[in-house]
Short mmCIF file of N, CA and C in Angstrom, two decimals:
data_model
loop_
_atom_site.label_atom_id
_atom_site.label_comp_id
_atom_site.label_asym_id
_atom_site.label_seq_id
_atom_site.Cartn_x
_atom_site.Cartn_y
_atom_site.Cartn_z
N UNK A 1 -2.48 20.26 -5.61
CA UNK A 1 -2.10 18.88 -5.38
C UNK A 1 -2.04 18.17 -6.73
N UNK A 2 -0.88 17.26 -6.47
CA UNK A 2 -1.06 16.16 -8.04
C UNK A 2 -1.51 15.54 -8.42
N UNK A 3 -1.84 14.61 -8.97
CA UNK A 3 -2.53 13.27 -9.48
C UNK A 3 -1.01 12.23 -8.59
N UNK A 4 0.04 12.78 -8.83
CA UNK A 4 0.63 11.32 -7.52
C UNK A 4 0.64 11.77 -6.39
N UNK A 5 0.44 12.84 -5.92
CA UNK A 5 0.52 13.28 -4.80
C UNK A 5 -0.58 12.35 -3.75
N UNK A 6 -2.16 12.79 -5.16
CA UNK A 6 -3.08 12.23 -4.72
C UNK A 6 -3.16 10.63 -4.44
N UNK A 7 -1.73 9.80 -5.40
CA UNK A 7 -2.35 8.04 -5.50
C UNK A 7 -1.25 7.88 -4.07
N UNK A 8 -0.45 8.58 -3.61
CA UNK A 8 0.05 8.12 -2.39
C UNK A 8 -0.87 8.19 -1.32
N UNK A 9 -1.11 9.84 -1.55
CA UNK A 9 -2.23 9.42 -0.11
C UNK A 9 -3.40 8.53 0.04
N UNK A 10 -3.74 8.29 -1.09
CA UNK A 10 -4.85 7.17 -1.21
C UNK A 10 -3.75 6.03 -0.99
N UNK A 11 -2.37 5.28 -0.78
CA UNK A 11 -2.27 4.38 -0.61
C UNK A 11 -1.54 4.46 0.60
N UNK A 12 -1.48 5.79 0.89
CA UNK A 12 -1.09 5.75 2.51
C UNK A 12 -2.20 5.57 3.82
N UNK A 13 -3.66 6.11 3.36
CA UNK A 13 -4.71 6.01 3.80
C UNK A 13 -5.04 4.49 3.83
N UNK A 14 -5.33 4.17 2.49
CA UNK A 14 -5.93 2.95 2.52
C UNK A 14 -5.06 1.97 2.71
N UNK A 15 -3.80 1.89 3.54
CA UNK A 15 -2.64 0.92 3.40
C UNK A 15 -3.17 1.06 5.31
N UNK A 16 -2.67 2.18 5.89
CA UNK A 16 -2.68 2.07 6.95
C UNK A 16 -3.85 1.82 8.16
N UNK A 17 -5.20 2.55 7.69
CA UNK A 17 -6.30 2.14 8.78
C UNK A 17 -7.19 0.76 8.34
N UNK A 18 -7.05 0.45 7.56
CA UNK A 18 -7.63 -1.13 7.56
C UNK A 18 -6.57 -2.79 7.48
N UNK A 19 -5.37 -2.07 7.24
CA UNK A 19 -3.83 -3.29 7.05
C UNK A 19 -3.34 -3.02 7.96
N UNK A 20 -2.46 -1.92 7.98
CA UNK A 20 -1.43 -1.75 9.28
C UNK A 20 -1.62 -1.32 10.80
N UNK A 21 -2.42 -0.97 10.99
CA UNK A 21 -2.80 -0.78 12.14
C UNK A 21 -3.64 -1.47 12.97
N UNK A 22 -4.29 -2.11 12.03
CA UNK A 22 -5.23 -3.44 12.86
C UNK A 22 -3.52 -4.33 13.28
N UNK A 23 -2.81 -4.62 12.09
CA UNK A 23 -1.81 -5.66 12.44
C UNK A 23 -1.43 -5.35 13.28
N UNK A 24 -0.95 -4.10 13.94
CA UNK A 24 -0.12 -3.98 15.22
C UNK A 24 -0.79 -3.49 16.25
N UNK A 25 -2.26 -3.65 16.06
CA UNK A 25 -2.87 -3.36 17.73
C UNK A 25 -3.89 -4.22 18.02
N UNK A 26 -4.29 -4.94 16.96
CA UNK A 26 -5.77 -5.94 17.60
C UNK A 26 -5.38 -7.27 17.69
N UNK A 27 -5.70 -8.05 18.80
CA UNK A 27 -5.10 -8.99 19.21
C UNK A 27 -5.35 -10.03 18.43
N UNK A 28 -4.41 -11.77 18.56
CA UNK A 28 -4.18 -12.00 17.43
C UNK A 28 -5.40 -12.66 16.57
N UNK A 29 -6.15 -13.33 17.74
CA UNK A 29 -7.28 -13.72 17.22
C UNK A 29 -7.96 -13.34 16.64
N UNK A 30 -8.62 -11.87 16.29
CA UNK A 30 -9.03 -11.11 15.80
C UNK A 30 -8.61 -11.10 14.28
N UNK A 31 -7.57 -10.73 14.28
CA UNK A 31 -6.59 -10.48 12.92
C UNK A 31 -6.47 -11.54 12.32
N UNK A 32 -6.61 -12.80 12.96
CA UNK A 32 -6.62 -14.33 12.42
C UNK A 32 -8.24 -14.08 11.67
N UNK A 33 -9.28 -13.63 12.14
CA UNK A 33 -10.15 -13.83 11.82
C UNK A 33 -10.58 -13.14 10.85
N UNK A 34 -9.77 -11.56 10.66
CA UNK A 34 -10.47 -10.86 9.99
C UNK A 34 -9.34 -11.08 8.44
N UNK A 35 -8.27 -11.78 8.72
CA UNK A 35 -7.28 -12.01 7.66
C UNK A 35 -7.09 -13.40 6.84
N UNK A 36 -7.86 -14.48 7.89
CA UNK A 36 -8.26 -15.66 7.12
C UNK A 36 -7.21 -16.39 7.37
N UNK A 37 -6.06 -15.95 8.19
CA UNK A 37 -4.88 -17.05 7.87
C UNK A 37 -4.56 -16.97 9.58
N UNK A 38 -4.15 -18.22 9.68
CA UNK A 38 -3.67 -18.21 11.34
C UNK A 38 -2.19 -18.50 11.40
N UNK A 39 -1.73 -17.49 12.66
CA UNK A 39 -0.22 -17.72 12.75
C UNK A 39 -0.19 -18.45 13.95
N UNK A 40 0.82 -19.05 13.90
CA UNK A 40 1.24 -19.57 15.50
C UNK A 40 1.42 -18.45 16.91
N UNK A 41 1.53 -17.86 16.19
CA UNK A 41 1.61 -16.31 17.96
C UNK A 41 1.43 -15.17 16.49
N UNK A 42 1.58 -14.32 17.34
CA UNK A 42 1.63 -12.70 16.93
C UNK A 42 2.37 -11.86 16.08
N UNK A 43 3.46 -12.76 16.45
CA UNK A 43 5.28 -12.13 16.24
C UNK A 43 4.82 -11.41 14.77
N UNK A 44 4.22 -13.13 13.47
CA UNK A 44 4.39 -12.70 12.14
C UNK A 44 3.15 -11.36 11.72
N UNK A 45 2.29 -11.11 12.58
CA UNK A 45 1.18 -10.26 11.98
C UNK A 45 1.69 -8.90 12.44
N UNK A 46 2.82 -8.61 13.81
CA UNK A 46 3.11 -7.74 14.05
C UNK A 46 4.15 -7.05 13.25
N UNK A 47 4.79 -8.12 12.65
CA UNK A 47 6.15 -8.25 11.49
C UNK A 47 5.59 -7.68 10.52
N UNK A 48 4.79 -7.92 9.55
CA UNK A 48 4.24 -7.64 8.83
C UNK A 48 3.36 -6.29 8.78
N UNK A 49 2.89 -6.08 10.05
CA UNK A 49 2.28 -4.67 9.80
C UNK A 49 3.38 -3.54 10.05
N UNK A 50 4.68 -3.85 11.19
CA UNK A 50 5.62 -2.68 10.90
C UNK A 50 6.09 -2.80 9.41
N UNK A 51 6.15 -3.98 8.70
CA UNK A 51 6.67 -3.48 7.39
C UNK A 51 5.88 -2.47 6.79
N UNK A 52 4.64 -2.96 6.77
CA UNK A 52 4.10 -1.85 6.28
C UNK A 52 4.05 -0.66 6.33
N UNK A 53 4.88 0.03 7.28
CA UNK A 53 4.41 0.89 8.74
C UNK A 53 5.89 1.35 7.68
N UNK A 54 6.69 0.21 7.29
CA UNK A 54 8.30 1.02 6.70
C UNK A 54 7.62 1.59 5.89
N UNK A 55 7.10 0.96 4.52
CA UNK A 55 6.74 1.20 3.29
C UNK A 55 5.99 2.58 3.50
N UNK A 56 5.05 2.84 4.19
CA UNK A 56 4.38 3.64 4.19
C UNK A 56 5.22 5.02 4.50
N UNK A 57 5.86 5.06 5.24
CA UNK A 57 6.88 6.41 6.11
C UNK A 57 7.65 6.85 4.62
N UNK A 58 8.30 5.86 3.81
CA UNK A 58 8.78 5.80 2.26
C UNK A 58 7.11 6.31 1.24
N UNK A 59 6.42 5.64 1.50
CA UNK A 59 5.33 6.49 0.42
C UNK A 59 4.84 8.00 1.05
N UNK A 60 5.54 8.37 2.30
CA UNK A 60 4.99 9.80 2.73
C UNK A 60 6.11 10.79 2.47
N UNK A 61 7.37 10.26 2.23
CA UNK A 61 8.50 11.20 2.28
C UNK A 61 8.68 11.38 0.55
N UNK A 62 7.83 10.31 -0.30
CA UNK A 62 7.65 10.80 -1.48
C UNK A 62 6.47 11.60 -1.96
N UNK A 63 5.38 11.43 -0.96
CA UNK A 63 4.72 12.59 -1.36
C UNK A 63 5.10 13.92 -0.45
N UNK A 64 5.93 14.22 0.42
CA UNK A 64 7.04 15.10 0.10
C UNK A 64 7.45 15.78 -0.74
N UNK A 65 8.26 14.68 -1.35
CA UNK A 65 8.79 15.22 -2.42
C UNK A 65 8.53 15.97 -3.90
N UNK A 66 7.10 14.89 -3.86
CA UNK A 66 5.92 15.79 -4.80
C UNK A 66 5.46 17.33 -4.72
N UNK A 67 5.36 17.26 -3.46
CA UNK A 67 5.32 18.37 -2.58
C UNK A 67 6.00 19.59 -3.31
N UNK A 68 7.29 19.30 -3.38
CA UNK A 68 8.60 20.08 -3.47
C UNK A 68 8.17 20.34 -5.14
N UNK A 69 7.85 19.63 -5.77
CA UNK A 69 7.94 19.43 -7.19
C UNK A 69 8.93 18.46 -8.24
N UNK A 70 9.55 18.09 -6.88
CA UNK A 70 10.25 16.85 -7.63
C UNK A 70 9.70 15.16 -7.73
N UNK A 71 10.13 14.42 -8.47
CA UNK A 71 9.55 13.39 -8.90
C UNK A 71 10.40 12.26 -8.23
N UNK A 72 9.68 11.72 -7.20
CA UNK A 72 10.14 10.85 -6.52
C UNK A 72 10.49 8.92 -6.77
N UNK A 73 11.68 8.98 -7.63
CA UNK A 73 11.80 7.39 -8.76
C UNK A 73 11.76 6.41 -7.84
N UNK A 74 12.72 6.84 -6.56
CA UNK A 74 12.92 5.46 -5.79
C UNK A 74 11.17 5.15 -5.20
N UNK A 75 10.75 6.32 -4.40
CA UNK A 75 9.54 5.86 -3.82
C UNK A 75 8.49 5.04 -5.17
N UNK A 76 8.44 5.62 -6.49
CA UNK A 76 8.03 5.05 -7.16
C UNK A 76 7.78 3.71 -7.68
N UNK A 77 9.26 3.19 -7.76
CA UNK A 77 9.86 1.80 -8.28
C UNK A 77 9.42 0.91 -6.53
N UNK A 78 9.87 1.80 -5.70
CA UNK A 78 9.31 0.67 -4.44
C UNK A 78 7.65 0.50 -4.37
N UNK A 79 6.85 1.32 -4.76
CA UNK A 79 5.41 1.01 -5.39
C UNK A 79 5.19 0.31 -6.21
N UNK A 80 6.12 0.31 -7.29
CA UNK A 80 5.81 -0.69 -8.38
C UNK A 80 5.82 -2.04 -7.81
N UNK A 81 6.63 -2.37 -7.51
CA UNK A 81 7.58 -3.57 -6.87
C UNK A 81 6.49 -4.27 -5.82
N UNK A 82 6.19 -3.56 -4.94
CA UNK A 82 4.96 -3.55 -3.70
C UNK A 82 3.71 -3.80 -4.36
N UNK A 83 2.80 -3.32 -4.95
CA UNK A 83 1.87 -3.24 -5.45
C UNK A 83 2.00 -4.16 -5.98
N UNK A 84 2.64 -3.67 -7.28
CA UNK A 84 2.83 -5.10 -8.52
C UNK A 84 2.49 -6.37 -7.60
N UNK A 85 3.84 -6.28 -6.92
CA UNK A 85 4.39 -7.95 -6.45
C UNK A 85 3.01 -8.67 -5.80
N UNK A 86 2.35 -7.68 -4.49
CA UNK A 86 1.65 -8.44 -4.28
C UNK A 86 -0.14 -8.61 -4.85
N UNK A 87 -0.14 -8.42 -6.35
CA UNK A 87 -1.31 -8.25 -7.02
C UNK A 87 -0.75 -9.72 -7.58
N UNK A 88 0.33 -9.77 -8.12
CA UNK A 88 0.89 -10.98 -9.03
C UNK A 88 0.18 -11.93 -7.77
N UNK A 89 1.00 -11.83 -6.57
CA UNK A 89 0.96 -12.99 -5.40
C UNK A 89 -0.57 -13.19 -5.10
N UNK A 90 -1.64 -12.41 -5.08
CA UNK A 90 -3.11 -12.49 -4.91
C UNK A 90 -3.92 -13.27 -6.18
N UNK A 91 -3.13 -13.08 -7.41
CA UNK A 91 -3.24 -13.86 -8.60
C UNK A 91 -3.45 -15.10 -8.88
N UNK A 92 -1.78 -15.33 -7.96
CA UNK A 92 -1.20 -16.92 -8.59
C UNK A 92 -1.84 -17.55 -7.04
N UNK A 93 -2.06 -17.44 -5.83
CA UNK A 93 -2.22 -17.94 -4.81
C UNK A 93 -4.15 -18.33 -4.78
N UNK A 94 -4.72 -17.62 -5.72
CA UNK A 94 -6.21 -17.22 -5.73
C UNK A 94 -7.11 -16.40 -4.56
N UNK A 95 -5.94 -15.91 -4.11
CA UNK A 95 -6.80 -14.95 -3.19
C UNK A 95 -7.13 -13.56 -3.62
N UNK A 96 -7.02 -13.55 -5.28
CA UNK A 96 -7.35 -12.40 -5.58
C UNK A 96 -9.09 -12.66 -5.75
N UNK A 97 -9.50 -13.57 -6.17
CA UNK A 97 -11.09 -14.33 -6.30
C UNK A 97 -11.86 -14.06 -4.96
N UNK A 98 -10.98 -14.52 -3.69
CA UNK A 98 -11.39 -14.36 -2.10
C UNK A 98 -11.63 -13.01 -2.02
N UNK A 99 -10.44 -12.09 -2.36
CA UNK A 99 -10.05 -10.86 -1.94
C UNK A 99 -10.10 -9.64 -3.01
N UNK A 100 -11.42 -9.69 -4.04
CA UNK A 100 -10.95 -8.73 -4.98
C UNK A 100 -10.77 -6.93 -4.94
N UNK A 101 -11.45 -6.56 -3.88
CA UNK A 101 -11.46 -5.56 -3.54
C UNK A 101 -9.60 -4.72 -3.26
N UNK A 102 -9.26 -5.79 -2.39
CA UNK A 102 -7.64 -5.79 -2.24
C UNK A 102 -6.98 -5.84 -3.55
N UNK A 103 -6.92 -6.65 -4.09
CA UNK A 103 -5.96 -7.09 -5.26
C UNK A 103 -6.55 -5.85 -6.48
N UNK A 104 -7.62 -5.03 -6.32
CA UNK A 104 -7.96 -4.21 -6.87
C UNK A 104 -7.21 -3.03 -6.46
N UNK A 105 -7.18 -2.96 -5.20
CA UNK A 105 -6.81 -1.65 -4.83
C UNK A 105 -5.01 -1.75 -5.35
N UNK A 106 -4.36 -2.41 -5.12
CA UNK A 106 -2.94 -3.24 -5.14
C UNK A 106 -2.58 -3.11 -6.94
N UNK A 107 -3.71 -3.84 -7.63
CA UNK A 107 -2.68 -3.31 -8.91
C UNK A 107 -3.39 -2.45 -9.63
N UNK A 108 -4.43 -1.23 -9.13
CA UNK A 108 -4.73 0.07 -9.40
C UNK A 108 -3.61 0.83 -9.35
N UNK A 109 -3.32 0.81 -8.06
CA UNK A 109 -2.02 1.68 -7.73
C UNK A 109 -0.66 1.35 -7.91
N UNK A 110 -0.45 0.25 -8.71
CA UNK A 110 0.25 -0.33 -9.39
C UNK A 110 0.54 0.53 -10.72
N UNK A 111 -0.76 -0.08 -11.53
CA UNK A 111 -0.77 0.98 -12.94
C UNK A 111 -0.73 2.56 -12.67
N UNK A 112 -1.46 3.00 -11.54
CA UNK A 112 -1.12 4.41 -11.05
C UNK A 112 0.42 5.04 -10.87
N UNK A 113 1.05 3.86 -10.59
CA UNK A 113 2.59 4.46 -10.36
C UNK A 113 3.31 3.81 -11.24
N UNK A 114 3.06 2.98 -12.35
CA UNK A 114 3.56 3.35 -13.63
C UNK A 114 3.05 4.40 -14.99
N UNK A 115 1.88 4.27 -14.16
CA UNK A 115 1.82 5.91 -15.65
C UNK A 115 2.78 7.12 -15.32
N UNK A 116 2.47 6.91 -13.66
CA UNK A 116 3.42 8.29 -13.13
C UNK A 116 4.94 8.33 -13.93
N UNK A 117 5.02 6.92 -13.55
CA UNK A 117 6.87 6.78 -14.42
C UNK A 117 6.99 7.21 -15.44
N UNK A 118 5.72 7.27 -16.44
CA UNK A 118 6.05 7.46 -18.21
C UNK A 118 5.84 8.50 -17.83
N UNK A 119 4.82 9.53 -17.03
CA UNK A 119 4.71 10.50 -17.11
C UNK A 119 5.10 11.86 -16.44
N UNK A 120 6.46 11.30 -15.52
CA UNK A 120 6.95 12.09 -14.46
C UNK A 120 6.27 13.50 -14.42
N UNK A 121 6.83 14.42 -15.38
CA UNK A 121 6.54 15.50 -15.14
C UNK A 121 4.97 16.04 -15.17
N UNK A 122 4.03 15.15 -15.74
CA UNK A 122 2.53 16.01 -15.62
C UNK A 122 2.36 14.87 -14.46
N UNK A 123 2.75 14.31 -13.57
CA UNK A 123 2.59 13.27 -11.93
C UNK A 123 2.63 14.64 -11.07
N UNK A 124 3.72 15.33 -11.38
CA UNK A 124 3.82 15.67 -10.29
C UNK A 124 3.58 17.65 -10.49
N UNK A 125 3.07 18.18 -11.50
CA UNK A 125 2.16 19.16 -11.89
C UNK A 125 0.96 19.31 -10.73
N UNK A 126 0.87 19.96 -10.15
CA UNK A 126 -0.68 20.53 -9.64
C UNK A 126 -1.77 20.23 -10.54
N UNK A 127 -2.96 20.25 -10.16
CA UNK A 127 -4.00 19.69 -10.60
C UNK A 127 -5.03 20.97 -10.84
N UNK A 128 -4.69 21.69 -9.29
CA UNK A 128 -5.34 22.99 -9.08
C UNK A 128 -4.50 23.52 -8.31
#
């Protein structure tokens, strides 16, 4: 296995049983409570966790591709973009102060999938 092989599944793991899957199965009150922000109905927390639910199916078909031995740019750059974006947004909003554990995990794997970029070919090398 790789070193990106490994930062997907750590952000496919840790993306989906504590973010995405609460969003699309625990009712809304709950998710209001455990997310700090209240929506008017459901619609937006359910919205939001199938996105995630996209992103993620895209971070599994690139560790795939790792798989294979090839170096997966698009899944990459959509990590950057993801991560990045919402570490910046936890930043400037101050919910990175509320939430540091998150905004930790978010632009870890941020810098994780830009070293990968400088370093395509030892990303996607076996480890063992």
């Amino acid at each position: 296995m790789s070193a990106l092989s490994i930062l997907l599944l750590i952000k496919i793991v840790g993306t989906f049983f504590p973010v995405a899957a609460p969003l699309l199965v625990l009712p809304k009150e709950r998710i209001d409570q455990l997310s700090g922000f209240q929506a008017s109905d459901s619609t937006l927390h359910r919205l939001y966790g199938m996105a995630l639910l996209a992103l993620l199916v895209g971070y599994a078909g690139g560790f795939l591709e790792v798989q294979r031995g090839e170096f997966p740019a698009g899944v990459v750059v959509m990590g950057i973009v993801s991560n990045g974006g919402a570490f910046l947004v936890m930043l400037k909003t101050g919910r990175a102060r509320q939430t540091p554990i998150a905004a930790g995990f978010f632009g870890l794997i941020c810098i994780g999938l830009i070293a990968s970029g400088l370093m395509a070919e030892a990303a996607v090398t076996p480890l063992w």
